[in-house]
XYZ file of C-alpha atoms in Angstrom:
111
model
C -25.586 0.846 8.608
C -26.501 1.133 12.082
C -25.808 -1.956 14.628
C -26.577 -1.315 18.256
C -24.638 -3.023 21.213
C -25.427 -2.783 24.987
C -22.439 -0.197 25.290
C -22.265 1.458 21.982
C -23.634 2.274 18.700
C -21.631 1.119 15.524
C -22.043 3.067 12.220
C -20.939 1.506 9.113
C -20.131 3.163 5.627
C -20.672 0.456 3.240
C -19.421 1.082 -0.440
C -21.076 -2.074 -2.506
C -19.367 -2.749 -5.796
C -16.740 -0.050 -5.275
C -15.769 1.896 -8.610
C -13.100 4.478 -9.498
C -15.950 7.006 -8.905
C -16.140 6.269 -5.150
C -12.810 7.486 -4.903
C -12.656 10.705 -2.431
C -12.593 12.413 0.837
C -15.225 10.653 3.133
C -16.076 12.235 6.682
C -17.929 11.213 9.487
C -19.441 13.831 11.832
C -20.896 13.217 15.007
C -22.822 15.810 16.594
C -24.028 16.085 20.419
C -27.439 16.702 20.500
C -27.492 18.739 23.469
C -24.495 20.640 23.260
C -24.382 21.153 19.462
C -20.344 20.133 19.666
C -19.065 18.196 16.497
C -16.525 15.686 16.241
C -15.359 14.437 12.591
C -13.277 11.650 11.196
C -11.780 12.267 7.663
C -11.024 9.241 5.608
C -9.452 9.286 1.940
C -10.367 6.506 -0.200
C -8.772 5.467 -3.138
C -10.344 2.727 -5.402
C -7.897 1.364 -8.183
C -9.286 0.515 -11.579
C -6.895 -2.478 -11.900
C -4.443 -3.830 -9.507
C -1.030 -5.232 -10.858
C 2.391 -6.052 -10.157
C 5.133 -6.193 -12.548
C 8.705 -7.293 -11.818
C 11.221 -5.836 -14.042
C 14.627 -7.561 -13.867
C 16.713 -6.018 -16.837
C 20.035 -7.822 -17.066
C 19.951 -10.196 -14.221
C 20.234 -13.951 -14.935
C 18.775 -16.892 -13.307
C 22.316 -17.262 -12.084
C 24.916 -14.277 -11.251
C 28.419 -14.358 -10.145
C 30.309 -12.288 -7.621
C 33.858 -12.264 -6.701
C 35.080 -12.234 -3.408
C 35.118 -8.829 -1.861
C 33.273 -7.725 -4.795
C 30.329 -4.995 -4.330
C 27.777 -5.956 -6.635
C 24.308 -4.282 -6.740
C 21.205 -5.970 -8.265
C 18.450 -3.520 -9.392
C 14.777 -4.724 -9.567
C 12.209 -2.266 -11.209
C 8.690 -2.784 -9.958
C 5.656 -1.320 -11.572
C 2.454 -1.948 -9.321
C -0.973 -0.332 -8.182
C -1.213 -0.179 -5.467
C 1.975 0.261 -3.991
C 3.447 -3.229 -2.919
C 5.283 -4.578 0.011
C 8.393 -5.389 -1.184
C 10.783 -7.803 0.736
C 14.320 -9.440 -0.314
C 15.188 -12.977 1.107
C 18.429 -15.279 0.911
C 17.867 -19.082 1.419
C 14.206 -18.269 2.752
C 15.258 -15.974 5.340
C 14.385 -12.094 4.796
C 17.524 -9.810 4.542
C 17.514 -6.980 6.991
C 17.566 -3.453 5.789
C 21.203 -2.861 5.795
C 21.160 -5.031 2.535
C 18.454 -2.968 0.743
C 18.430 0.266 -0.927
C 15.149 1.486 -2.269
C 14.360 4.420 -4.464
C 10.690 5.107 -5.183
C 9.993 7.031 -8.438
C 6.490 7.992 -9.167
C 5.803 8.475 -12.796
C 2.097 9.971 -13.870
C 0.477 9.775 -17.381
C 1.971 6.577 -18.178
C -1.405 4.369 -17.929
């Protein structure tokens, strides 16, 4: 689609009703008609068949007890597509990164 404004022309790539088949490497190449100089922009697009988030908290109950000065870890496994943004909160306030350790493992061939 081409839209014209007083100071520029806007070209829009439109993918109606995206499907997994639309996943790929897209390139927009712009060539100066007088000089032949070409500039291009490459864009990778991934269309997920389905989006989901599953949180697995094996062994963690609704209430946990920790002794004074005890170091305790609580591990949450998250299976999601696409990759989610994960944040931890205490009493409604977001925890800073010093409390949080993240290990990401990408497993293939399971879905």
